[in-house]
Coordinates of C-alpha atoms in Angstrom, one line a residue:
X140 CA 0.0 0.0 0.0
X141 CA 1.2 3.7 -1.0
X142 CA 1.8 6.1 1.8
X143 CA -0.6 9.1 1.3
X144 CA 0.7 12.5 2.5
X145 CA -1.3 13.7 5.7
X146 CA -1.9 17.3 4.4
X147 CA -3.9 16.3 1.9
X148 CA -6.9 14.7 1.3
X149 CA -6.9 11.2 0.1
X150 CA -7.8 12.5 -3.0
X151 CA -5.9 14.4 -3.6
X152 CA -3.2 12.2 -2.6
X153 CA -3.9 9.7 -4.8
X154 CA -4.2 12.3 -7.7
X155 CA -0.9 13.8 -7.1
X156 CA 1.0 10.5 -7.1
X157 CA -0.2 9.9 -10.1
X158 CA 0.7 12.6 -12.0
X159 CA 4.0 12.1 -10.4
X160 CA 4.0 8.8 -12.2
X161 CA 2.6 10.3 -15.4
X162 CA 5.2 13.4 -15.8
X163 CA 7.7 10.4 -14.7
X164 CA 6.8 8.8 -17.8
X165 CA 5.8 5.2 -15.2
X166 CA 2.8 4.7 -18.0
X167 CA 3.1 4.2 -21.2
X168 CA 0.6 6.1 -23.6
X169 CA 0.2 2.8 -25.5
X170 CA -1.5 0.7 -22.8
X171 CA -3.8 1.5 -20.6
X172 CA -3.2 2.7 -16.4
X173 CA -4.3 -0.1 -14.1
X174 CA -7.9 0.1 -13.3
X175 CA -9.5 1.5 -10.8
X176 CA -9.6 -2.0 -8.6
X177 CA -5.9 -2.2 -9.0
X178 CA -5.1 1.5 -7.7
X179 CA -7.8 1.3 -4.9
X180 CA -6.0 -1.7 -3.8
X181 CA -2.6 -0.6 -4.1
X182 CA -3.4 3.0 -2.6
X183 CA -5.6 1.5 0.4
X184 CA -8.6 3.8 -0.7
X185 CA -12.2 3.4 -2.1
X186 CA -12.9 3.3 -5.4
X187 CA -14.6 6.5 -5.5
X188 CA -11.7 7.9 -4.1
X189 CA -9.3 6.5 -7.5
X190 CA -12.5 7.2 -9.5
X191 CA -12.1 11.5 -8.4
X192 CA -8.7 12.0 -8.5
X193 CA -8.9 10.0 -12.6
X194 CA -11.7 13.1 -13.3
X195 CA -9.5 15.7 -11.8
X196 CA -6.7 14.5 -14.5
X197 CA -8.9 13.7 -17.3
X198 CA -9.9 17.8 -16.8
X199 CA -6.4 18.8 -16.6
X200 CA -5.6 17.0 -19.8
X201 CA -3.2 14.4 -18.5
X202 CA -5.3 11.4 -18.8
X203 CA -8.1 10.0 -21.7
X204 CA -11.0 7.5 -20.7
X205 CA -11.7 5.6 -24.0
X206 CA -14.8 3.8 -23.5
X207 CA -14.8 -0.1 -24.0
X208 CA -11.0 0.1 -23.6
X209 CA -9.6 2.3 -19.9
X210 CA -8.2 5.3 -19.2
X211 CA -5.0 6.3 -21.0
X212 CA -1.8 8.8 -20.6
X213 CA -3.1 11.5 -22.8
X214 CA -0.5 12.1 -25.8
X215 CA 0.4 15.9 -25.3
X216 CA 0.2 17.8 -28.5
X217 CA 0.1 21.8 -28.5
X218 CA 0.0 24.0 -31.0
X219 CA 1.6 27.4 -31.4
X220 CA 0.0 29.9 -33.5
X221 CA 0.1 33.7 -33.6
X222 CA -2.4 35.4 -31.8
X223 CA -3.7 37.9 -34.4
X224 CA -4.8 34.9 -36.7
X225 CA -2.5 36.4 -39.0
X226 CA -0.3 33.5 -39.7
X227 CA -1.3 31.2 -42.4
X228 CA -1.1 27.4 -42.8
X229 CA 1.6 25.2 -41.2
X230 CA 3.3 23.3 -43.2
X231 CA 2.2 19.9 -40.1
X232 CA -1.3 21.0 -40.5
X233 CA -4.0 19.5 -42.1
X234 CA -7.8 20.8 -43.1
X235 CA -11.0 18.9 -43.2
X236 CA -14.3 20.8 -44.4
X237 CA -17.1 20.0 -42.3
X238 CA -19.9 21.5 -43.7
X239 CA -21.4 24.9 -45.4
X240 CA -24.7 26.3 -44.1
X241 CA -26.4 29.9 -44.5
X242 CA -27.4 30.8 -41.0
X243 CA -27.2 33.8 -38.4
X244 CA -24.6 34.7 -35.6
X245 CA -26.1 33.8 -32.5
X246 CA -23.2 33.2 -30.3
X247 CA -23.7 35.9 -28.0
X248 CA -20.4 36.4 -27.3
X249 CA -19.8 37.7 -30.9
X250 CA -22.1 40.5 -29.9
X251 CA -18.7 42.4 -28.9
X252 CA -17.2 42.1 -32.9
X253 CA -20.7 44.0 -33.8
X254 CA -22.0 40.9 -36.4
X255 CA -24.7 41.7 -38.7
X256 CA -28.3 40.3 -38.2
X257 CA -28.8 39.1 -41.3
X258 CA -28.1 35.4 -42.3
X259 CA -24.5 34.5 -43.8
X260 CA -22.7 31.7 -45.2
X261 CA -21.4 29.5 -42.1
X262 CA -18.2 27.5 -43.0
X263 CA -17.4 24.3 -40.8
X264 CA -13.6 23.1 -40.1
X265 CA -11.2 21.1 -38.5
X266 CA -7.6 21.7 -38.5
X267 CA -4.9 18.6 -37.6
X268 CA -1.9 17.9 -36.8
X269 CA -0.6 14.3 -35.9
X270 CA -4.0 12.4 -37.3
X271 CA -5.5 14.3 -34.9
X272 CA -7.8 17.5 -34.3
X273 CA -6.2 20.6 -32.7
X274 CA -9.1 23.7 -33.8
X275 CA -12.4 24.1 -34.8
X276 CA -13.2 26.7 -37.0
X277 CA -16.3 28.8 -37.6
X278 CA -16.3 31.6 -40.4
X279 CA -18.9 33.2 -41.4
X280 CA -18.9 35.1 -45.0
X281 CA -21.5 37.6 -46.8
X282 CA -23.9 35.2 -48.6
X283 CA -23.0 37.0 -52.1
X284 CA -19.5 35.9 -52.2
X285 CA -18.2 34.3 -55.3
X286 CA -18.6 30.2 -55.0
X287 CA -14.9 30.0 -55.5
X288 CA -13.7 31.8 -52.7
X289 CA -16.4 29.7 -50.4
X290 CA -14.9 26.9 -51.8
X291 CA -11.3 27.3 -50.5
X292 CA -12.5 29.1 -47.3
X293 CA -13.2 25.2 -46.5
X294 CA -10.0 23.9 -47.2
X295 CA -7.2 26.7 -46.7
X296 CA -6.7 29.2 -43.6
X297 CA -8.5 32.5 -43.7
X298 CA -5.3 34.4 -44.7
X299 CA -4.2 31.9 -47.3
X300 CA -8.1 32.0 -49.0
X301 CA -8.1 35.5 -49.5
X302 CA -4.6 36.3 -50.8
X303 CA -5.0 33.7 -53.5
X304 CA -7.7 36.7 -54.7
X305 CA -5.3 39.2 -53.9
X306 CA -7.5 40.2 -51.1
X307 CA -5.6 41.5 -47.8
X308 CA -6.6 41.9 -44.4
X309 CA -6.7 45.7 -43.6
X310 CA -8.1 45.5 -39.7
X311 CA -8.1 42.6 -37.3
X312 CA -10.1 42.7 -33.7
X313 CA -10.1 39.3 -31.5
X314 CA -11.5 38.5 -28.1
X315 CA -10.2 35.9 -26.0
X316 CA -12.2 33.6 -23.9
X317 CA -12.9 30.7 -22.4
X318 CA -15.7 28.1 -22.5
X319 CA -16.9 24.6 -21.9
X320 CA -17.1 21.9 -24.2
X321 CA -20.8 20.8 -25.6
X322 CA -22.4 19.5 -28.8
X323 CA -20.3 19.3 -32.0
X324 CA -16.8 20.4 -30.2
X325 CA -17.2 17.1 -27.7
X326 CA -17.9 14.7 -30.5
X327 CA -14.6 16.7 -32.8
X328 CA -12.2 16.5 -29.8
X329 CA -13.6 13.0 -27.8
X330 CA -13.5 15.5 -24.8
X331 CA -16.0 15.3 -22.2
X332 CA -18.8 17.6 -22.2
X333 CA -17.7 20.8 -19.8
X334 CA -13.9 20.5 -20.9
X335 CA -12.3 23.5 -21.1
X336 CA -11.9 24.8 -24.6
X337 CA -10.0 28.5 -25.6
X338 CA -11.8 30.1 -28.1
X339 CA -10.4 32.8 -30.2
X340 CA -13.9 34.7 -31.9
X341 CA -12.5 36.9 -34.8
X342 CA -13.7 39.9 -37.1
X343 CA -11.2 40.7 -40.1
X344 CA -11.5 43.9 -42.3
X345 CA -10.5 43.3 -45.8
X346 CA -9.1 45.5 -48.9
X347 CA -12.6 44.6 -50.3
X348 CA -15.1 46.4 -48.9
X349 CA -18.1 43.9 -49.7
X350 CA -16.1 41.2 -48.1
X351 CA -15.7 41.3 -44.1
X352 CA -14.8 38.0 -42.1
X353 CA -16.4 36.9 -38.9
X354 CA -15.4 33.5 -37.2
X355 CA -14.5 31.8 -33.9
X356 CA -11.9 29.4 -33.7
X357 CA -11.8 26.9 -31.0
X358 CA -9.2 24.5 -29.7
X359 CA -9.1 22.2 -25.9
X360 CA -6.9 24.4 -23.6
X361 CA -3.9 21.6 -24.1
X362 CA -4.1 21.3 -28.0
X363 CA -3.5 25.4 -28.6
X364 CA -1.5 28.1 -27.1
X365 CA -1.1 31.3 -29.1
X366 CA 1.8 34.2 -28.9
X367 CA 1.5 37.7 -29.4
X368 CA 4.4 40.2 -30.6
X369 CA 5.1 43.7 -29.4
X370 CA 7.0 46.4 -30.9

């Protein structure tokens, strides 16, 4: 039986040795961590108690519960990108079209981009890296824009899209934020629902005056990290 620290709850005792053991390296992300009997028994707690301290480090990101199969090291795979969404594709990137839809903004946190109220063309899209997903990508277009640029606005960056048209971003504004997983972004990411995401909502001004970008781009808090640059 492991010796739990006194200070602590049990826990939280249990929790902490394990992330010891994961940031050790002691499991392998290939097979799975012993299961819940086997750490109750060899920490001398109850199973609920194992069962919490697995939740706290599935939230944290360290550990991944795949049904039918146990609960895994979680392979740690973060992104860097710029924070002005500036930057165009990586060259270890991938993108995936999900869908195209005409349909309002009604996320109410775009409210503070000023969005029109009138419906626009939606476009759905993953971006990956390692065979896996590392953003989400909502951008919403004027529902008169030419079919072609729709078109690559599915399969290229922002940026990338519009320069191919020899259209250039003139004015950027972002917010920041953060918000829990539900819906589409739990089934994208296999995250559980309430999982911390960072979302990156967007509003670019372009060299075309009939052509003004809205989006929100949306990653799990330890798939992205973005930088910013000052003068």
């Amino acid at each position: 039986m492991i010796k739990l620290q006194p200070s602590q709850s049990l826990h939280e005792s249990v929790r902490e040795e394990l992330r010891r053991r994961i940031t050790a390296g002691a499991y392998s992300v290939d097979l799975p961590i012993p299961s819940t009997a086997m750490l109750s028994e060899e920490f001398g707690v109850s199973s609920i108690t194992v069962k919490r301290a697995l939740r706290d480090l599935q939230a944290a990101g360290a550990l991944v519960a795949v049904p039918g199969k146990g609960t895994y090291v979680k392979r740690q795979q973060r992104l860097l990108r710029q924070l002005d969404v500036m930057q165009p594709s990586l060259d270890d990137t991938s993108i995936r079209g999900v869908s195209i839809t005409r349909e309002k903004i009604t996320d109410p946190t775009m409210n503070a981009l000023a969005p029109p109220d009138h419906v626009m063309l939606c476009i759905r899209k993953t971006i990956w890296t390692d065979d896996a997903p590392v953003m989400y990508d909502l951008t919403y277009l004027s529902p008169e824009i030419d079919n072609e640029i729709v078109d690559e606005f599915g399969t290229k960056f922002v940026v990338d899209a519009l320069k191919m048209h020899s259209i250039h971003v003139q004015k950027t504004r972002i917010v920041i934020d953060a918000a829990p997983a539900s819906g589409t972004v739990e089934e994208i990411f296999d995250v559980p629902n309430g999982y911390p995401m960072l979302r990156r909502l967007y509003r670019m001004e372009t060299s075309d005056p009939g052509i003004t970008v809205y989006g929100v781009l949306q990653a799990p808090f330890d798939r992205l990290a973005c930088t910013v640059n000052f003068p």
